[in-house]
mmCIF file of C-alpha atoms and ligand atoms in Angstrom:
data_model
loop_
_atom_site.group_PDB
_atom_site.id
_atom_site.type_symbol
_atom_site.label_atom_id
_atom_site.label_comp_id
_atom_site.label_asym_id
_atom_site.label_seq_id
_atom_site.Cartn_x
_atom_site.Cartn_y
_atom_site.Cartn_z
ATOM 1 C CA MET R 590 -41.860 28.677 10.529
ATOM 2 C CA PRO R 591 -43.758 25.707 8.971
ATOM 3 C CA LEU R 592 -42.169 22.306 9.498
ATOM 4 C CA LYS R 593 -41.191 20.265 6.463
ATOM 5 C CA VAL R 594 -42.543 16.740 6.023
ATOM 6 C CA LEU R 595 -41.343 14.438 3.252
ATOM 7 C CA VAL R 596 -44.103 12.105 2.063
ATOM 8 C CA THR R 597 -42.157 9.549 0.021
ATOM 9 C CA ALA R 598 -44.991 7.727 -1.775
ATOM 10 C CA GLN R 599 -47.608 9.132 -4.080
ATOM 11 C CA MET R 600 -51.075 8.854 -2.592
ATOM 12 C CA PRO R 601 -54.483 10.580 -2.655
ATOM 13 C CA GLU R 602 -54.246 13.999 -1.004
ATOM 14 C CA GLN R 603 -56.835 13.213 1.657
ATOM 15 C CA TRP R 604 -54.554 10.448 3.008
ATOM 16 C CA PHE R 605 -52.113 13.062 4.292
ATOM 17 C CA ASP R 606 -54.813 15.469 5.411
ATOM 18 C CA PRO R 607 -53.563 15.577 9.051
ATOM 19 C CA LEU R 608 -50.284 17.099 7.826
ATOM 20 C CA LYS R 609 -52.127 19.748 5.786
ATOM 21 C CA ARG R 610 -54.469 20.589 8.650
ATOM 22 C CA ALA R 611 -51.482 21.070 10.934
ATOM 23 C CA GLY R 612 -50.092 23.552 8.401
ATOM 24 C CA HIS R 613 -46.939 21.583 7.617
ATOM 25 C CA ASP R 614 -45.016 22.148 4.450
ATOM 26 C CA ILE R 615 -45.364 18.881 2.509
ATOM 27 C CA VAL R 616 -42.599 17.709 0.196
ATOM 28 C CA LEU R 617 -43.950 15.000 -2.065
ATOM 29 C CA GLY R 618 -41.591 12.268 -3.288
ATOM 30 C CA LYS R 619 -41.673 11.901 -7.059
ATOM 31 C CA GLY R 620 -42.419 8.178 -7.119
ATOM 32 C CA LEU R 621 -40.208 6.017 -4.958
ATOM 33 C CA LEU R 622 -36.952 7.656 -3.860
ATOM 34 C CA ASP R 623 -33.762 5.638 -3.980
ATOM 35 C CA HIS R 624 -31.332 5.481 -1.090
ATOM 36 C CA ASP R 625 -29.139 8.423 -2.192
ATOM 37 C CA GLU R 626 -32.197 10.599 -2.771
ATOM 38 C CA LEU R 627 -33.453 9.756 0.711
ATOM 39 C CA VAL R 628 -30.081 10.654 2.261
ATOM 40 C CA GLU R 629 -30.127 13.957 0.377
ATOM 41 C CA ALA R 630 -33.754 14.739 1.205
ATOM 42 C CA ALA R 631 -33.413 13.827 4.905
ATOM 43 C CA ARG R 632 -31.014 16.751 5.456
ATOM 44 C CA GLU R 633 -33.712 19.300 4.692
ATOM 45 C CA ILE R 634 -36.758 18.031 6.565
ATOM 46 C CA ASP R 635 -38.306 17.603 10.017
ATOM 47 C CA ALA R 636 -40.251 14.398 9.388
ATOM 48 C CA ILE R 637 -40.600 11.534 6.923
ATOM 49 C CA VAL R 638 -43.790 9.658 6.116
ATOM 50 C CA SER R 639 -42.260 6.512 4.640
ATOM 51 C CA VAL R 640 -43.403 3.239 3.117
ATOM 52 C CA LEU R 641 -41.893 -0.216 3.549
ATOM 53 C CA THR R 642 -39.826 0.033 0.362
ATOM 54 C CA ASP R 643 -37.915 3.077 1.677
ATOM 55 C CA PRO R 644 -34.555 2.030 3.130
ATOM 56 C CA ILE R 645 -34.410 4.302 6.185
ATOM 57 C CA ASP R 646 -30.994 3.110 7.287
ATOM 58 C CA ALA R 647 -28.251 4.679 9.421
ATOM 59 C CA ALA R 648 -27.049 6.893 6.531
ATOM 60 C CA VAL R 649 -30.520 8.396 6.001
ATOM 61 C CA LEU R 650 -31.058 8.891 9.736
ATOM 62 C CA GLU R 651 -27.618 10.400 10.303
ATOM 63 C CA SER R 652 -28.151 12.788 7.403
ATOM 64 C CA GLY R 653 -31.493 13.758 8.956
ATOM 65 C CA ALA R 654 -29.948 14.173 12.400
ATOM 66 C CA ARG R 655 -27.405 16.640 10.976
ATOM 67 C CA GLY R 656 -30.445 18.708 10.073
ATOM 68 C CA SER R 657 -33.667 18.679 12.043
ATOM 69 C CA LEU R 658 -35.255 15.243 11.410
ATOM 70 C CA ARG R 659 -37.398 14.320 14.417
ATOM 71 C CA VAL R 660 -39.714 11.535 13.336
ATOM 72 C CA VAL R 661 -40.287 8.799 10.769
ATOM 73 C CA GLY R 662 -43.879 7.557 10.400
ATOM 74 C CA ASN R 663 -43.837 4.281 8.463
ATOM 75 C CA ILE R 664 -47.072 3.445 6.616
ATOM 76 C CA ALA R 665 -46.800 -0.239 7.556
ATOM 77 C CA VAL R 666 -46.984 -2.410 10.621
ATOM 78 C CA GLY R 667 -43.604 -3.940 9.736
ATOM 79 C CA TYR R 668 -40.567 -1.702 10.158
ATOM 80 C CA ASP R 669 -37.662 -3.882 9.065
ATOM 81 C CA ASN R 670 -36.886 -1.148 6.472
ATOM 82 C CA ILE R 671 -35.872 1.212 9.312
ATOM 83 C CA ASP R 672 -32.779 1.063 11.509
ATOM 84 C CA VAL R 673 -34.781 1.659 14.690
ATOM 85 C CA ARG R 674 -31.774 1.246 16.957
ATOM 86 C CA ARG R 675 -29.828 4.009 15.172
ATOM 87 C CA ALA R 676 -32.957 6.176 15.168
ATOM 88 C CA ALA R 677 -33.249 5.784 18.952
ATOM 89 C CA GLU R 678 -29.568 6.662 19.422
ATOM 90 C CA LEU R 679 -30.088 9.802 17.356
ATOM 91 C CA GLY R 680 -33.268 10.742 19.211
ATOM 92 C CA ILE R 681 -35.463 10.298 16.124
ATOM 93 C CA SER R 682 -38.904 8.801 16.828
ATOM 94 C CA VAL R 683 -40.211 5.961 14.673
ATOM 95 C CA CYS R 684 -43.914 5.061 14.440
ATOM 96 C CA ASN R 685 -45.836 2.353 12.582
ATOM 97 C CA THR R 686 -49.481 1.548 11.814
ATOM 98 C CA PRO R 687 -50.655 -1.523 13.765
ATOM 99 C CA GLY R 688 -54.283 -2.589 14.084
ATOM 100 C CA VAL R 689 -55.891 -1.046 11.031
ATOM 101 C CA LEU R 690 -54.594 -3.669 8.585
ATOM 102 C CA ASP R 691 -55.403 -6.812 10.559
ATOM 103 C CA ALA R 692 -58.621 -7.698 8.737
ATOM 104 C CA ALA R 693 -57.313 -7.004 5.224
ATOM 105 C CA THR R 694 -54.112 -8.987 5.811
ATOM 106 C CA ALA R 695 -55.967 -11.858 7.485
ATOM 107 C CA ASP R 696 -58.322 -11.957 4.494
ATOM 108 C CA VAL R 697 -55.361 -12.422 2.171
ATOM 109 C CA ALA R 698 -53.859 -15.139 4.405
ATOM 110 C CA MET R 699 -57.215 -16.948 4.386
ATOM 111 C CA PHE R 700 -57.505 -16.400 0.639
ATOM 112 C CA LEU R 701 -54.088 -18.039 0.148
ATOM 113 C CA ILE R 702 -55.048 -20.945 2.424
ATOM 114 C CA LEU R 703 -58.162 -21.529 0.319
ATOM 115 C CA ALA R 704 -56.353 -21.027 -2.988
ATOM 116 C CA CYS R 705 -53.665 -23.538 -1.950
ATOM 117 C CA THR R 706 -55.931 -26.236 -0.572
ATOM 118 C CA ARG R 707 -58.343 -25.970 -3.515
ATOM 119 C CA ARG R 708 -55.593 -25.612 -6.132
ATOM 120 C CA ALA R 709 -57.133 -22.414 -7.493
ATOM 121 C CA SER R 710 -54.107 -21.225 -9.497
ATOM 122 C CA ALA R 711 -53.561 -24.597 -11.176
ATOM 123 C CA ALA R 712 -57.284 -24.880 -11.889
ATOM 124 C CA GLU R 713 -57.501 -21.428 -13.439
ATOM 125 C CA TYR R 714 -54.362 -22.071 -15.459
ATOM 126 C CA ALA R 715 -55.856 -25.324 -16.793
ATOM 127 C CA LEU R 716 -58.980 -23.483 -17.863
ATOM 128 C CA ARG R 717 -57.230 -20.479 -19.442
ATOM 129 C CA SER R 718 -54.675 -22.625 -21.271
ATOM 130 C CA GLY R 719 -57.352 -24.815 -22.816
ATOM 131 C CA ALA R 720 -56.209 -27.911 -20.889
ATOM 132 C CA TRP R 721 -59.584 -28.284 -19.185
ATOM 133 C CA THR R 722 -61.564 -30.856 -21.117
ATOM 134 C CA GLY R 723 -64.594 -30.929 -18.844
ATOM 135 C CA TRP R 724 -65.715 -31.933 -15.373
ATOM 136 C CA GLY R 725 -63.868 -34.992 -14.086
ATOM 137 C CA LEU R 726 -64.488 -37.044 -10.961
ATOM 138 C CA THR R 727 -60.842 -37.025 -9.972
ATOM 139 C CA ASN R 728 -59.756 -33.782 -11.632
ATOM 140 C CA LEU R 729 -57.921 -31.121 -9.623
ATOM 141 C CA LEU R 730 -58.759 -32.581 -6.242
ATOM 142 C CA GLY R 731 -57.694 -30.497 -3.271
ATOM 143 C CA SER R 732 -57.987 -30.997 0.455
ATOM 144 C CA ASP R 733 -60.720 -30.148 2.957
ATOM 145 C CA LEU R 734 -60.295 -27.325 5.433
ATOM 146 C CA GLU R 735 -63.001 -28.628 7.747
ATOM 147 C CA GLY R 736 -61.374 -30.609 10.534
ATOM 148 C CA SER R 737 -57.829 -29.836 9.379
ATOM 149 C CA THR R 738 -55.290 -28.134 11.627
ATOM 150 C CA LEU R 739 -54.004 -24.602 11.083
ATOM 151 C CA GLY R 740 -50.755 -23.683 12.834
ATOM 152 C CA LEU R 741 -50.194 -19.969 13.333
ATOM 153 C CA VAL R 742 -46.558 -18.929 13.680
ATOM 154 C CA GLY R 743 -46.901 -15.819 15.828
ATOM 155 C CA TYR R 744 -50.052 -14.783 17.664
ATOM 156 C CA GLY R 745 -50.366 -11.060 17.239
ATOM 157 C CA ARG R 746 -53.392 -9.199 15.974
ATOM 158 C CA ILE R 747 -53.188 -10.440 12.388
ATOM 159 C CA ALA R 748 -52.739 -14.079 13.443
ATOM 160 C CA ARG R 749 -55.759 -13.786 15.742
ATOM 161 C CA ALA R 750 -57.813 -12.343 12.894
ATOM 162 C CA VAL R 751 -56.788 -15.357 10.777
ATOM 163 C CA GLU R 752 -57.821 -17.635 13.654
ATOM 164 C CA ARG R 753 -61.314 -16.067 13.715
ATOM 165 C CA ARG R 754 -61.665 -16.680 9.992
ATOM 166 C CA ALA R 755 -60.327 -20.250 10.252
ATOM 167 C CA ASN R 756 -62.830 -20.980 13.043
ATOM 168 C CA GLY R 757 -65.554 -20.107 10.543
ATOM 169 C CA PHE R 758 -64.161 -22.830 8.282
ATOM 170 C CA SER R 759 -64.259 -25.359 11.165
ATOM 171 C CA MET R 760 -60.485 -25.698 11.320
ATOM 172 C CA ARG R 761 -58.659 -26.661 14.506
ATOM 173 C CA VAL R 762 -56.327 -23.746 15.235
ATOM 174 C CA LEU R 763 -53.007 -23.934 17.114
ATOM 175 C CA HIS R 764 -50.483 -21.163 17.608
ATOM 176 C CA HIS R 765 -46.880 -20.715 18.620
ATOM 177 C CA THR R 766 -45.190 -17.663 20.145
ATOM 178 C CA ARG R 767 -42.001 -17.249 22.174
ATOM 179 C CA HIS R 768 -44.004 -16.425 25.291
ATOM 180 C CA ASP R 769 -46.952 -18.470 26.494
ATOM 181 C CA SER R 770 -50.082 -16.728 25.217
ATOM 182 C CA GLY R 771 -52.139 -18.386 27.959
ATOM 183 C CA GLN R 772 -54.763 -19.046 25.277
ATOM 184 C CA SER R 773 -56.099 -22.410 24.223
ATOM 185 C CA GLY R 774 -54.226 -23.808 21.235
ATOM 186 C CA TYR R 775 -50.841 -22.574 22.482
ATOM 187 C CA VAL R 776 -47.928 -24.801 21.454
ATOM 188 C CA ALA R 777 -44.630 -23.979 23.161
ATOM 189 C CA ASP R 778 -42.411 -25.705 20.615
ATOM 190 C CA LEU R 779 -42.430 -24.502 16.992
ATOM 191 C CA ASP R 780 -41.261 -27.945 15.824
ATOM 192 C CA GLU R 781 -44.348 -29.480 17.433
ATOM 193 C CA LEU R 782 -46.578 -26.914 15.709
ATOM 194 C CA MET R 783 -45.038 -27.890 12.359
ATOM 195 C CA THR R 784 -45.598 -31.594 13.076
ATOM 196 C CA GLU R 785 -49.212 -31.081 14.174
ATOM 197 C CA SER R 786 -50.379 -28.762 11.367
ATOM 198 C CA ASP R 787 -51.828 -29.374 7.939
ATOM 199 C CA VAL R 788 -51.507 -25.676 7.136
ATOM 200 C CA ILE R 789 -48.904 -23.262 8.519
ATOM 201 C CA SER R 790 -49.523 -19.507 8.314
ATOM 202 C CA VAL R 791 -46.673 -17.139 9.176
ATOM 203 C CA HIS R 792 -47.357 -13.966 11.224
ATOM 204 C CA VAL R 793 -44.103 -12.846 12.833
ATOM 205 C CA PRO R 794 -42.055 -9.747 12.021
ATOM 206 C CA LEU R 795 -38.686 -10.120 10.310
ATOM 207 C CA THR R 796 -35.967 -9.884 12.952
ATOM 208 C CA PRO R 797 -32.566 -11.576 13.344
ATOM 209 C CA GLU R 798 -34.393 -14.253 15.413
ATOM 210 C CA THR R 799 -37.082 -14.992 12.814
ATOM 211 C CA LEU R 800 -34.856 -14.838 9.704
ATOM 212 C CA GLY R 801 -35.090 -18.264 8.020
ATOM 213 C CA MET R 802 -37.192 -19.605 10.901
ATOM 214 C CA ILE R 803 -39.223 -21.838 8.562
ATOM 215 C CA ASP R 804 -36.265 -23.739 7.130
ATOM 216 C CA ALA R 805 -35.753 -27.094 5.396
ATOM 217 C CA ARG R 806 -35.617 -29.046 8.664
ATOM 218 C CA ARG R 807 -38.859 -27.542 9.944
ATOM 219 C CA LEU R 808 -40.615 -27.998 6.607
ATOM 220 C CA ARG R 809 -39.703 -31.692 6.723
ATOM 221 C CA LEU R 810 -41.543 -31.954 10.058
ATOM 222 C CA MET R 811 -44.868 -31.197 8.359
ATOM 223 C CA ARG R 812 -47.205 -33.943 7.246
ATOM 224 C CA ARG R 813 -46.848 -34.934 3.592
ATOM 225 C CA GLY R 814 -49.273 -32.795 1.619
ATOM 226 C CA GLY R 815 -48.982 -29.825 3.971
ATOM 227 C CA VAL R 816 -49.479 -26.182 3.013
ATOM 228 C CA VAL R 817 -47.404 -23.124 3.976
ATOM 229 C CA VAL R 818 -48.677 -19.558 3.676
ATOM 230 C CA ASN R 819 -46.606 -16.421 4.289
ATOM 231 C CA THR R 820 -48.111 -12.931 4.451
ATOM 232 C CA ALA R 821 -45.545 -11.545 6.930
ATOM 233 C CA ARG R 822 -42.067 -10.985 5.484
ATOM 234 C CA GLY R 823 -40.264 -13.068 2.864
ATOM 235 C CA GLY R 824 -37.140 -13.660 4.930
ATOM 236 C CA VAL R 825 -38.983 -15.634 7.620
ATOM 237 C CA VAL R 826 -39.358 -18.586 5.217
ATOM 238 C CA ASP R 827 -36.309 -20.103 3.515
ATOM 239 C CA GLU R 828 -37.486 -19.737 -0.101
ATOM 240 C CA ASP R 829 -35.108 -22.352 -1.521
ATOM 241 C CA ALA R 830 -36.143 -24.897 1.086
ATOM 242 C CA LEU R 831 -39.805 -24.131 0.353
ATOM 243 C CA ALA R 832 -39.311 -24.600 -3.400
ATOM 244 C CA GLY R 833 -37.485 -27.874 -2.700
ATOM 245 C CA ALA R 834 -40.300 -29.176 -0.492
ATOM 246 C CA LEU R 835 -42.845 -28.327 -3.202
ATOM 247 C CA GLU R 836 -40.763 -29.880 -5.988
ATOM 248 C CA SER R 837 -40.326 -33.130 -4.042
ATOM 249 C CA GLY R 838 -44.032 -33.291 -3.169
ATOM 250 C CA GLU R 839 -43.393 -33.127 0.600
ATOM 251 C CA LEU R 840 -45.636 -30.067 0.593
ATOM 252 C CA ALA R 841 -48.785 -30.003 -1.518
ATOM 253 C CA SER R 842 -48.826 -26.272 -1.997
ATOM 254 C CA ALA R 843 -47.724 -22.913 -0.673
ATOM 255 C CA GLY R 844 -48.999 -19.352 -0.901
ATOM 256 C CA LEU R 845 -46.756 -16.304 -0.725
ATOM 257 C CA ASP R 846 -47.549 -12.608 -0.589
ATOM 258 C CA VAL R 847 -44.035 -11.570 0.470
ATOM 259 C CA TYR R 848 -40.522 -12.288 -0.808
ATOM 260 C CA VAL R 849 -36.854 -11.890 -0.032
ATOM 261 C CA GLY R 850 -35.546 -8.909 -2.033
ATOM 262 C CA GLU R 851 -38.902 -7.612 -3.322
ATOM 263 C CA PRO R 852 -39.865 -6.846 -6.024
ATOM 264 C CA HIS R 853 -37.497 -9.516 -7.328
ATOM 265 C CA VAL R 854 -39.028 -12.975 -7.030
ATOM 266 C CA ALA R 855 -36.620 -15.925 -7.208
ATOM 267 C CA ALA R 856 -36.782 -17.740 -10.565
ATOM 268 C CA ARG R 857 -37.137 -21.060 -8.722
ATOM 269 C CA LEU R 858 -40.334 -19.830 -7.064
ATOM 270 C CA LEU R 859 -41.750 -18.559 -10.354
ATOM 271 C CA ALA R 860 -41.119 -21.986 -11.897
ATOM 272 C CA THR R 861 -42.888 -23.925 -9.120
ATOM 273 C CA PRO R 862 -46.435 -24.713 -10.278
ATOM 274 C CA ASN R 863 -48.067 -25.582 -6.955
ATOM 275 C CA LEU R 864 -47.244 -22.187 -5.511
ATOM 276 C CA VAL R 865 -49.768 -19.328 -5.368
ATOM 277 C CA LEU R 866 -47.958 -16.004 -5.709
ATOM 278 C CA LEU R 867 -49.320 -12.553 -4.879
ATOM 279 C CA PRO R 868 -47.375 -9.269 -5.121
ATOM 280 C CA HIS R 869 -47.430 -8.114 -1.451
ATOM 281 C CA ILE R 870 -51.080 -7.037 -1.411
ATOM 282 C CA GLY R 871 -51.926 -8.059 2.180
ATOM 283 C CA SER R 872 -53.125 -4.615 3.212
ATOM 284 C CA ALA R 873 -54.018 -3.376 -0.270
ATOM 285 C CA THR R 874 -57.588 -2.150 0.049
ATOM 286 C CA TRP R 875 -58.660 1.484 -0.298
ATOM 287 C CA GLY R 876 -60.076 1.553 3.219
ATOM 288 C CA THR R 877 -57.079 -0.075 4.895
ATOM 289 C CA ARG R 878 -54.357 1.831 3.084
ATOM 290 C CA SER R 879 -56.089 5.163 3.768
ATOM 291 C CA LYS R 880 -56.337 4.315 7.491
ATOM 292 C CA MET R 881 -52.653 3.337 7.533
ATOM 293 C CA ALA R 882 -51.578 6.584 5.864
ATOM 294 C CA LEU R 883 -53.761 8.720 8.162
ATOM 295 C CA LEU R 884 -52.426 6.926 11.256
ATOM 296 C CA ALA R 885 -48.809 7.492 10.220
ATOM 297 C CA CYS R 886 -49.468 11.169 9.432
ATOM 298 C CA GLU R 887 -51.319 11.719 12.725
ATOM 299 C CA ASP R 888 -48.413 10.301 14.705
ATOM 300 C CA VAL R 889 -45.922 12.426 12.771
ATOM 301 C CA CYS R 890 -48.013 15.488 13.691
ATOM 302 C CA ARG R 891 -48.074 14.435 17.355
ATOM 303 C CA VAL R 892 -44.288 14.160 17.507
ATOM 304 C CA LEU R 893 -43.800 17.485 15.699
ATOM 305 C CA GLU R 894 -46.136 19.106 18.260
ATOM 306 C CA GLY R 895 -44.067 17.635 21.099
ATOM 307 C CA ARG R 896 -46.749 15.107 22.022
ATOM 308 C CA THR R 897 -46.395 11.337 22.517
ATOM 309 C CA PRO R 898 -47.167 9.289 19.386
ATOM 310 C CA LYS R 899 -49.838 6.584 19.579
ATOM 311 C CA ASN R 900 -47.739 3.910 17.927
ATOM 312 C CA PRO R 901 -44.089 4.438 18.808
ATOM 313 C CA ILE R 902 -41.532 1.744 17.997
ATOM 314 C CA HIS R 903 -39.160 1.018 20.837
ATOM 315 C CA ALA R 904 -35.734 -0.223 19.708
HETATM 316 C C1 DGY F 1310 -47.070 -4.018 6.580
HETATM 317 O O1 DGY F 1310 -47.792 -3.111 6.972
HETATM 318 O O2 DGY F 1310 -46.009 -4.306 7.131
HETATM 319 C C2 DGY F 1310 -47.553 -4.787 5.410
HETATM 320 O O3 DGY F 1310 -46.611 -5.668 4.925
HETATM 321 C C3 DGY F 1310 -48.028 -3.829 4.330
HETATM 322 O O4 DGY F 1310 -48.938 -4.536 3.580
#
């Protein structure tokens, strides 16, 4: 009997080719499913290929476990949308897609660093709104990257890819992780990293430990005119504190690709002019997204065949 795989997001057919080649019966989500639809659908299927907007919580997993759900393959490196602990208790495997999105996400982090330090959004707005009256010696001055210090919060694959890019811009790069990386530039104390850095770039997953990690107190530790960039998960940075630091001029600028409660973006953030805002496009290239989808589908196939997945999440 063919196994049933729910693919929640619409995508080009070749992205779920591994499932077709394995002969699985593919149930395509009609656009994004809401929570109740996921609970309902989970009862009838053996696997889910999910995306980060799918709330795969205890109710979805328990519904699946009453049927024959064996694996969830999340097309994302982050998996804060999945209750991995409950999945483990129920014997349901969870897989993610690390590695293939490092370059694309690091590009966006670097893009935000450049856009912030060179005031790209404000400059474009001035031009489009007709406020630009011509070249001016002191118009729209930003800050130099060369010789400035970049502090990476987290030192996983994406952070290291940002470091390689920042090296190309002659920045001094420091990093902080809970465990000593043993690499040059390691700073054991996050507060010290904040104090030492002109630009902070966030690269940690959202967990109870990292929730609100970049808060008002830590933002105040940064040099006046500092920049904060977040391409990880919205909840790691306290959005209100960030808006406050931008409004008061403590920070020169910030760049966000991720938000608390996406797709809603807090009105205070939208009203802050020196903030560059992107709609969670860190991994959004054709090449990267196709690799992510293929990786998730391949691991789903492995689990359904009784093999070990390449990228299992351990609760
Ligand atoms: C991820 O994979 O977690 C990213 O946020 C998707 O762009």
